[in-house]
Amino acid sequence: MNKHSVPFHRYLISLVCVAIISAGVVHSWMTRSVLSDSASNQADELVKIHELYQTIQQDYYEEVDPNALIEGALQGMTAALDDPYTTYLKEEESTELNEMLSGQFEGIGATLSVKEGEPEIVEEPKENSPAAKSGLKQGDRIIKVDGKETKDQDLTLVVDQIRGEKGSTVLLTIQREEQIFDVEVVRDTIAVESLAFQIDQENPTIGKIQIFSFNSTTASELKGAITGLRDQGAKSFVLDVRQNPGGYLDQVEIMASMFLEDGQTIVKFGLKDEIIGETKASKLLDDGFKVTEPVIVLVDGQSASASEILAAALNESAGITTVGQTTFGKGTVQGMNHFSDQSELKMTVQKWLTPNGQWIDKKGLKPTYEIPYPAYFDYPSLSTSVGLKITDESEAVGHLNEFLTLLGYLSVPSNKVFTEDTKQALMDFQEENELPVSGELDTETAFAIEFRLIEQEKETDEMYEKAVELLMQNE
């Protein structure tokens, strides 16, 4: 596989979830000043940096933005550490990360995707959100934002134009079927739920809780989910942290404490080879809220950091079974240092270890029951192979044929040739999914095929079925 390829399931997850700019992070907030003008001028170690800065300013053949040089130097310092989790974040990047972890942002509360080059609302807006109050509906296309056309614009840029401060107004030009009209929407604070829960339809004594991230409200959301599921008759729970990249350390400590007896170890911390501290379950953390019902935890290769802390604590301290794949393997903790210009330094400050003292960095946690995803989950995204057409022959064509076969549009064994059967199957798929019918692989068709495969896989979720089987055995 090309080392620059993006595995199809990882790429698709990024399409259907909130974009995460800091995957696999445990944050431990630190409040301290990290800039000192006088100190930077006096330090001998920085003389060379000042000399280089002055030389570029004086001798470079074009005018240089001094702020660009400073920003580049800051980014270069963190890059020199060769630590993917230590990063200098400019103001806009810092704002995005903080909004993600806070569990809320300011906007209109609509989920967008690109259809035929234009942003479209792909889900019914949340109840009481600005979008819902303004009458926006699923399927509405936003063709202009404040008078600026959105056709073929990057979706991120369009979203940035729509979002804004609470109380401000954005003018959207909407196309709804044959109608085109303007809608003024007053922006507000939008809460982002970090988990979802439901009773299993076939086994009404089992409650499933899917945790997407560990933001500032996740522990209270989990308590509410468990209480709500108990009220609906749940006698056991499946905690699903698959594809969960992590988040706040304090939140996962509270959550783990709910499932452990007071005094049991949640996580240990270390520097080099020395253990410097640990966190144990206590009423101080969980306020006396305990989960004593049977529990199974689902993990996969994208369960990282805080997700791994939770899975390890429940498995090693409480003997709770884990099901799925070996986890990501991210065993460090980051602190956030704030600069006066609203930029931030996200820096690794210590490592964390499981209750049994394992450092799982770059190794991950092996589940009690290992169940692999289908092989095609590790294929490159189809979106990297747009333009495939009749008579083409390649590995990517073989993947396309396999996907179309799995979805029921091809009946012959998959091969690496784009045949007339491939073209017809692709046209059938495009027609049934209301896409432009070309018989060639375009970006929109590639995304739609992968989304359909994910939806199909959810219906036959072997990991979840194994968890249900284990819980039913204990009844």
Coordinates of C-alpha atoms in Angstrom, one line a residue:
M1 CA 0.0 0.0 0.0
N2 CA 1.2 3.5 -0.8
K3 CA 2.5 4.9 2.5
H4 CA 0.6 8.2 1.7
S5 CA -2.7 6.4 1.2
V6 CA -5.5 7.1 3.7
P7 CA -7.2 3.8 4.8
F8 CA -10.8 4.0 3.5
H9 CA -12.5 3.5 6.9
R10 CA -10.4 6.2 8.6
Y11 CA -11.1 8.7 5.8
L12 CA -14.8 8.0 6.0
I13 CA -14.9 8.4 9.7
S14 CA -13.6 11.9 9.2
L15 CA -16.5 12.6 6.8
V16 CA -19.3 11.6 9.2
C17 CA -17.8 12.9 12.4
V18 CA -16.7 16.2 13.7
A19 CA -13.2 17.0 12.3
I20 CA -10.6 16.3 15.0
I21 CA -7.3 18.2 14.7
S22 CA -5.7 16.5 17.7
A23 CA -6.3 12.8 17.4
G24 CA -5.3 10.6 20.3
V25 CA -4.8 13.2 23.0
V26 CA -5.1 13.2 26.7
H27 CA -5.1 16.8 27.9
S28 CA -4.1 17.9 31.3
W29 CA -4.7 21.6 31.5
M30 CA -1.9 23.8 32.8
T31 CA -2.2 27.5 33.4
R32 CA 1.1 29.4 33.3
S33 CA 2.7 32.1 31.2
V34 CA 5.3 30.8 28.7
L35 CA 6.5 34.1 27.1
S36 CA 9.1 36.4 28.6
D37 CA 10.5 39.1 26.3
S38 CA 13.4 39.8 28.6
A39 CA 14.3 36.2 29.1
S40 CA 14.4 35.5 25.4
N41 CA 16.8 38.5 24.9
Q42 CA 19.2 37.4 27.6
A43 CA 19.4 33.7 27.0
D44 CA 22.8 32.8 25.3
E45 CA 21.1 29.7 23.7
L46 CA 18.9 32.0 21.6
V47 CA 21.7 34.3 20.2
K48 CA 21.9 32.2 17.0
I49 CA 18.1 32.5 16.5
H50 CA 18.3 36.3 16.9
E51 CA 21.2 36.5 14.5
L52 CA 19.3 34.5 11.9
Y53 CA 16.2 36.5 12.3
Q54 CA 18.2 39.8 11.8
T55 CA 20.1 38.4 8.8
I56 CA 16.9 37.4 7.0
Q57 CA 15.3 40.7 7.8
Q58 CA 18.2 42.7 6.5
D59 CA 19.5 40.6 3.5
Y60 CA 16.7 38.6 2.1
Y61 CA 15.9 39.9 -1.5
E62 CA 12.2 40.5 -0.7
E63 CA 10.3 42.0 2.2
V64 CA 9.7 39.5 4.9
D65 CA 6.7 39.4 7.4
P66 CA 8.4 39.3 10.8
N67 CA 5.4 37.5 12.3
A68 CA 5.7 34.8 9.7
L69 CA 9.4 34.2 10.8
I70 CA 8.4 34.1 14.4
E71 CA 5.6 31.6 13.8
G72 CA 7.9 29.5 11.7
A73 CA 10.5 29.4 14.4
L74 CA 8.0 28.4 17.0
Q75 CA 6.7 25.6 14.8
G76 CA 10.2 24.5 14.1
M77 CA 11.1 24.2 17.8
T78 CA 8.2 21.8 18.4
A79 CA 8.9 19.9 15.2
A80 CA 12.5 19.4 16.3
L81 CA 11.2 17.3 19.3
D82 CA 10.0 14.6 16.8
D83 CA 6.9 14.2 19.0
P84 CA 3.6 14.1 17.0
Y85 CA 1.7 15.2 20.1
T86 CA 3.7 18.3 20.8
T87 CA 2.5 21.1 18.6
Y88 CA 2.5 24.8 18.4
L89 CA -1.1 25.9 17.6
K90 CA -1.8 29.3 16.0
E91 CA -4.8 31.2 17.3
E92 CA -7.3 29.7 14.8
E93 CA -6.0 26.2 15.5
S94 CA -6.1 26.8 19.2
T95 CA -9.7 28.1 19.0
E96 CA -10.8 25.0 17.0
L97 CA -9.2 22.6 19.5
N98 CA -10.7 24.4 22.5
E99 CA -14.1 24.4 21.0
M100 CA -13.9 20.7 20.2
L101 CA -12.9 19.8 23.8
S102 CA -15.3 22.2 25.4
G103 CA -18.3 20.4 23.9
Q104 CA -19.8 23.4 22.3
F105 CA -19.3 26.0 19.6
E106 CA -21.0 29.1 18.2
G107 CA -22.9 28.6 15.0
I108 CA -26.3 27.6 13.6
G109 CA -26.5 23.8 14.4
A110 CA -26.6 22.3 10.9
T111 CA -24.6 19.3 9.6
L112 CA -23.3 19.9 6.1
S113 CA -21.9 17.8 3.3
V114 CA -21.1 18.6 -0.3
K115 CA -23.5 17.5 -3.0
E116 CA -22.8 18.3 -6.6
G117 CA -20.3 21.0 -5.5
E118 CA -22.6 22.7 -3.1
P119 CA -23.1 22.4 0.7
E120 CA -26.2 20.6 1.7
I121 CA -27.9 20.0 5.1
V122 CA -27.6 16.3 5.5
E123 CA -29.5 15.8 8.8
E124 CA -32.5 17.4 10.3
P125 CA -31.2 20.4 12.3
K126 CA -31.2 19.8 16.1
E127 CA -34.4 20.8 17.9
N128 CA -34.3 24.4 19.2
S129 CA -31.1 25.1 17.2
P130 CA -30.9 28.4 15.2
A131 CA -31.1 26.3 12.0
A132 CA -34.3 24.6 13.2
K133 CA -35.8 27.9 14.5
S134 CA -35.2 29.5 11.1
G135 CA -37.0 26.7 9.3
L136 CA -34.0 25.0 7.6
K137 CA -34.5 21.4 6.7
Q138 CA -32.6 18.3 5.7
G139 CA -31.9 18.5 2.0
D140 CA -31.7 22.3 1.8
R141 CA -28.7 23.5 -0.3
I142 CA -26.9 26.6 0.8
I143 CA -26.0 28.3 -2.5
K144 CA -24.8 31.6 -0.9
V145 CA -23.5 32.8 2.5
D146 CA -23.9 36.6 3.0
G147 CA -24.2 37.0 -0.7
K148 CA -21.1 34.9 -1.6
E149 CA -21.6 31.9 -3.8
T150 CA -20.6 28.5 -2.3
K151 CA -20.4 26.5 -5.5
D152 CA -17.2 24.4 -5.6
Q153 CA -15.9 26.1 -2.5
D154 CA -14.0 24.1 0.2
L155 CA -16.5 23.0 2.8
T156 CA -14.3 24.1 5.6
L157 CA -14.3 27.6 4.3
V158 CA -18.1 27.6 3.9
V159 CA -18.5 26.4 7.5
D160 CA -16.1 29.1 8.8
Q161 CA -18.3 31.7 7.0
I162 CA -21.5 30.3 8.5
R163 CA -20.2 30.1 12.0
G164 CA -19.7 33.2 14.1
E165 CA -20.3 34.9 17.5
K166 CA -23.5 34.2 19.4
G167 CA -26.1 36.8 18.6
S168 CA -24.7 37.7 15.2
T169 CA -26.7 37.1 12.0
V170 CA -25.8 35.2 8.8
L171 CA -27.8 35.4 5.6
L172 CA -28.2 32.1 3.8
T173 CA -29.5 31.7 0.3
I174 CA -31.3 28.4 0.2
Q175 CA -32.3 26.1 -2.7
R176 CA -35.2 23.7 -1.7
E177 CA -36.2 21.7 -4.7
E178 CA -37.2 24.4 -7.2
Q179 CA -37.5 27.2 -4.7
I180 CA -34.7 29.7 -4.0
F181 CA -35.0 32.0 -1.0
D182 CA -33.1 33.9 1.7
V183 CA -33.1 33.0 5.4
E184 CA -31.6 35.1 8.2
V185 CA -30.2 32.9 11.0
V186 CA -29.1 34.3 14.4
R187 CA -26.1 32.3 15.6
D188 CA -26.1 30.8 19.1
T189 CA -24.1 28.4 21.3
I190 CA -24.4 24.8 20.0
A191 CA -23.8 21.9 22.4
V192 CA -21.9 18.9 20.8
E193 CA -22.9 15.7 22.5
S194 CA -19.9 13.4 23.0
L195 CA -21.8 10.2 23.3
A196 CA -25.0 8.5 22.2
F197 CA -27.0 5.7 23.9
Q198 CA -29.9 3.4 23.2
I199 CA -31.5 0.1 24.4
D200 CA -30.7 -2.9 22.2
Q201 CA -33.8 -3.6 20.2
E202 CA -33.5 -7.4 20.3
N203 CA -32.1 -7.5 23.9
P204 CA -33.9 -4.8 25.9
T205 CA -31.9 -5.5 29.0
I206 CA -28.7 -4.3 27.3
G207 CA -27.9 -0.6 27.0
K208 CA -25.3 0.5 24.4
I209 CA -23.3 3.7 25.0
Q210 CA -21.1 4.9 22.2
I211 CA -18.5 7.5 23.4
F212 CA -17.1 9.6 20.6
S213 CA -14.7 11.7 22.6
F214 CA -13.8 12.9 26.1
N215 CA -14.7 16.5 26.2
S216 CA -15.6 18.7 29.2
T217 CA -19.1 17.3 29.6
T218 CA -18.6 13.6 28.8
A219 CA -18.5 12.4 32.4
S220 CA -21.9 14.0 33.2
E221 CA -23.3 12.8 29.9
L222 CA -22.2 9.2 30.8
K223 CA -24.0 9.5 34.1
G224 CA -27.1 10.7 32.4
A225 CA -26.9 7.9 29.8
I226 CA -26.6 5.2 32.4
T227 CA -29.4 6.6 34.5
G228 CA -31.6 6.9 31.4
L229 CA -30.9 3.3 30.2
R230 CA -31.6 2.0 33.7
D231 CA -34.9 3.7 33.6
Q232 CA -35.6 1.9 30.3
G233 CA -34.8 -1.5 31.8
A234 CA -31.1 -1.9 31.1
K235 CA -29.4 -4.6 33.3
S236 CA -26.0 -4.5 31.6
F237 CA -24.0 -2.2 29.3
V238 CA -21.8 -2.1 26.3
L239 CA -19.3 0.8 26.3
D240 CA -18.2 1.5 22.7
V241 CA -15.0 3.6 22.4
R242 CA -14.1 2.5 18.9
Q243 CA -12.7 5.3 16.7
N244 CA -12.5 7.5 19.9
P245 CA -9.3 9.6 19.7
G246 CA -9.2 10.7 23.4
G247 CA -9.7 14.0 25.2
Y248 CA -9.6 15.3 28.7
L249 CA -7.8 13.3 31.4
D250 CA -10.0 14.5 34.3
Q251 CA -13.1 13.3 32.4
V252 CA -11.8 9.7 31.8
E253 CA -10.7 9.5 35.5
I254 CA -14.2 10.4 36.7
M255 CA -15.8 7.9 34.2
A256 CA -13.4 5.1 35.1
S257 CA -14.1 5.7 38.8
M258 CA -17.8 5.0 38.3
F259 CA -17.0 1.4 37.3
L260 CA -14.3 0.7 40.0
E261 CA -14.4 0.1 43.7
D262 CA -13.0 3.0 45.7
G263 CA -9.3 2.6 46.1
Q264 CA -8.8 0.7 42.9
T265 CA -6.2 2.2 40.5
I266 CA -7.4 4.0 37.4
V267 CA -4.1 5.1 35.9
K268 CA -0.4 5.7 36.8
F269 CA 1.9 8.4 35.7
G270 CA 5.6 8.4 35.0
L271 CA 8.7 10.3 33.9
K272 CA 11.4 8.2 32.2
D273 CA 11.4 4.9 34.2
E274 CA 10.0 6.4 37.4
I275 CA 6.4 6.2 38.6
I276 CA 5.6 9.7 40.0
G277 CA 1.9 9.3 40.8
E278 CA -1.4 7.5 40.3
T279 CA -5.2 8.2 40.4
K280 CA -7.5 5.9 42.3
A281 CA -11.3 5.5 42.2
S282 CA -13.0 7.5 44.9
K283 CA -16.2 9.3 45.9
L284 CA -14.3 12.5 45.3
L285 CA -14.2 11.7 41.6
D286 CA -17.5 10.0 40.9
D287 CA -19.6 11.6 43.7
G288 CA -20.7 8.1 44.8
F289 CA -22.3 7.2 41.4
K290 CA -21.3 3.6 40.7
V291 CA -22.0 1.1 37.9
T292 CA -22.2 -2.4 39.3
E293 CA -24.0 -4.1 36.4
P294 CA -22.1 -6.3 33.9
V295 CA -20.2 -4.3 31.3
I296 CA -18.3 -5.0 28.1
V297 CA -15.9 -2.5 26.4
L298 CA -15.5 -2.3 22.6
V299 CA -12.1 -1.1 21.3
D300 CA -10.4 -0.9 17.9
G301 CA -7.2 0.4 16.4
Q302 CA -8.3 4.0 16.5
S303 CA -9.2 3.8 20.3
A304 CA -6.5 6.1 21.6
S305 CA -5.2 7.7 24.8
A306 CA -8.2 8.5 27.1
S307 CA -10.1 5.6 25.4
E308 CA -7.1 3.3 26.3
I309 CA -7.0 4.6 29.9
L310 CA -10.7 3.8 30.3
A311 CA -10.4 0.3 28.7
A312 CA -7.2 -0.6 30.7
A313 CA -8.7 0.6 34.0
L314 CA -11.9 -1.3 33.6
N315 CA -10.1 -4.4 32.4
E316 CA -7.1 -4.6 34.8
S317 CA -8.7 -3.2 38.0
A318 CA -12.3 -4.4 37.6
G319 CA -11.8 -7.5 35.4
I320 CA -14.2 -6.1 32.7
T321 CA -13.9 -7.9 29.4
T322 CA -12.8 -6.0 26.3
V323 CA -13.7 -6.9 22.7
G324 CA -12.4 -5.8 19.3
Q325 CA -8.9 -4.9 18.1
T326 CA -5.6 -4.0 19.6
T327 CA -5.9 -0.3 20.4
F328 CA -3.9 2.6 18.9
G329 CA -1.1 2.8 21.5
K330 CA -0.7 6.4 22.7
G331 CA 0.7 6.5 26.2
T332 CA 1.5 10.1 26.9
V333 CA -0.2 13.1 28.5
Q334 CA -0.2 16.6 27.0
G335 CA -0.4 20.0 28.8
M336 CA -1.7 23.2 27.3
N337 CA 0.3 26.3 27.7
H338 CA -1.3 29.6 26.7
F339 CA 0.4 32.5 25.0
S340 CA -0.7 36.1 25.3
D341 CA -1.8 36.2 21.6
Q342 CA -4.3 33.3 22.1
S343 CA -1.9 30.8 20.4
E344 CA -1.0 27.7 22.5
L345 CA 1.6 25.1 23.0
K346 CA 0.3 21.5 23.3
M347 CA 3.3 19.7 24.8
T348 CA 3.9 16.2 26.2
V349 CA 4.6 16.4 29.9
Q350 CA 4.5 12.8 31.2
K351 CA 3.6 9.3 30.3
W352 CA 0.7 7.3 31.6
L353 CA 0.7 3.6 32.5
T354 CA -2.1 1.0 33.1
P355 CA -3.0 -0.1 36.6
N356 CA -0.6 -3.0 36.2
G357 CA 2.2 -0.7 35.2
Q358 CA 2.2 -1.3 31.5
W359 CA 3.3 1.5 29.2
I360 CA 1.3 0.8 26.0
D361 CA 2.8 3.6 23.8
K362 CA 3.2 2.3 20.2
K363 CA 2.0 -1.1 21.3
G364 CA -1.6 -0.7 22.3
L365 CA -3.9 -2.8 24.5
K366 CA -4.8 -6.3 23.3
P367 CA -8.5 -7.0 23.9
T368 CA -9.8 -10.1 25.8
Y369 CA -11.5 -11.2 22.6
E370 CA -9.9 -10.1 19.3
I371 CA -12.3 -9.7 16.3
P372 CA -10.9 -8.1 13.1
Y373 CA -12.6 -5.7 10.8
P374 CA -13.2 -6.9 7.2
A375 CA -10.0 -6.7 5.2
Y376 CA -11.4 -3.9 3.0
F377 CA -11.3 -1.5 5.9
D378 CA -7.6 -1.1 5.4
Y379 CA -7.9 -0.4 1.7
P380 CA -7.0 3.1 0.5
S381 CA -10.0 5.4 0.2
L382 CA -11.7 5.3 -3.2
S383 CA -11.6 9.1 -3.2
T384 CA -7.8 8.8 -4.0
S385 CA -8.7 6.9 -7.3
V386 CA -11.4 9.2 -8.9
G387 CA -11.5 9.1 -12.6
L388 CA -11.5 5.3 -13.0
K389 CA -13.3 4.3 -16.2
I390 CA -13.8 1.5 -18.7
T391 CA -10.7 -0.6 -19.6
D392 CA -8.7 0.7 -16.6
E393 CA -6.7 -2.0 -14.8
S394 CA -5.3 -1.5 -11.3
E395 CA -5.5 -2.5 -7.7
A396 CA -7.9 0.4 -7.2
V397 CA -10.3 -1.1 -9.8
G398 CA -10.1 -4.4 -8.0
H399 CA -11.2 -2.6 -4.8
L400 CA -14.0 -0.9 -6.6
N401 CA -15.3 -4.2 -8.0
E402 CA -15.1 -5.7 -4.5
F403 CA -17.1 -2.9 -3.0
L404 CA -19.7 -3.1 -5.7
T405 CA -20.0 -6.8 -5.2
L406 CA -20.4 -6.4 -1.4
L407 CA -23.2 -3.9 -2.0
G408 CA -25.0 -6.3 -4.4
Y409 CA -24.4 -4.4 -7.7
L410 CA -21.9 -7.0 -9.1
S411 CA -22.4 -10.7 -9.0
V412 CA -19.1 -11.9 -10.6
P413 CA -15.9 -12.4 -8.5
S414 CA -13.9 -9.2 -8.2
N415 CA -10.9 -8.6 -10.4
K416 CA -8.6 -5.7 -11.3
V417 CA -10.2 -4.7 -14.6
F418 CA -12.9 -2.0 -15.2
T419 CA -15.3 -4.0 -17.4
E420 CA -18.6 -3.2 -18.9
D421 CA -20.1 -5.0 -15.9
T422 CA -18.3 -2.6 -13.6
K423 CA -19.6 0.4 -15.6
Q424 CA -23.1 -0.8 -15.5
A425 CA -22.9 -1.6 -11.8
L426 CA -21.5 1.9 -11.2
M427 CA -24.3 3.5 -13.2
D428 CA -26.9 1.4 -11.3
F429 CA -25.4 2.6 -8.0
Q430 CA -25.3 6.2 -9.1
E431 CA -28.9 6.1 -10.3
E432 CA -30.3 4.5 -7.1
N433 CA -28.4 7.0 -5.0
E434 CA -29.5 10.0 -7.0
L435 CA -26.0 10.8 -8.2
P436 CA -25.0 12.0 -11.7
V437 CA -25.0 8.8 -13.8
S438 CA -21.7 8.7 -15.7
G439 CA -20.4 5.1 -15.2
E440 CA -17.1 6.6 -14.0
L441 CA -15.8 7.0 -10.5
D442 CA -16.1 10.6 -9.3
T443 CA -15.5 12.0 -5.8
E444 CA -19.2 12.0 -4.8
T445 CA -19.7 8.4 -5.9
A446 CA -16.6 7.3 -4.1
F447 CA -17.8 8.8 -0.8
A448 CA -21.3 7.4 -1.3
I449 CA -20.0 3.8 -1.9
E450 CA -17.8 4.0 1.2
F451 CA -20.7 5.4 3.3
R452 CA -23.0 2.6 2.2
L453 CA -20.4 0.0 3.1
I454 CA -20.0 1.5 6.6
E455 CA -23.8 1.5 7.0
Q456 CA -23.9 -2.1 5.9
E457 CA -21.1 -3.1 8.2
K458 CA -23.0 -1.6 11.2
E459 CA -25.9 -4.0 10.5
T460 CA -23.5 -6.9 11.0
D461 CA -21.3 -5.6 13.7
E462 CA -19.4 -8.7 14.8
M463 CA -17.7 -7.0 17.7
Y464 CA -20.9 -5.7 19.2
E465 CA -22.6 -9.1 18.6
K466 CA -19.8 -10.7 20.6
A467 CA -20.3 -8.3 23.4
V468 CA -24.1 -9.0 23.5
E469 CA -23.4 -12.8 23.4
L470 CA -21.1 -12.4 26.5
L471 CA -23.6 -10.3 28.4
M472 CA -26.4 -12.7 27.7
Q473 CA -24.3 -15.6 29.0
N474 CA -24.1 -13.8 32.4
E475 CA -27.9 -13.4 32.7

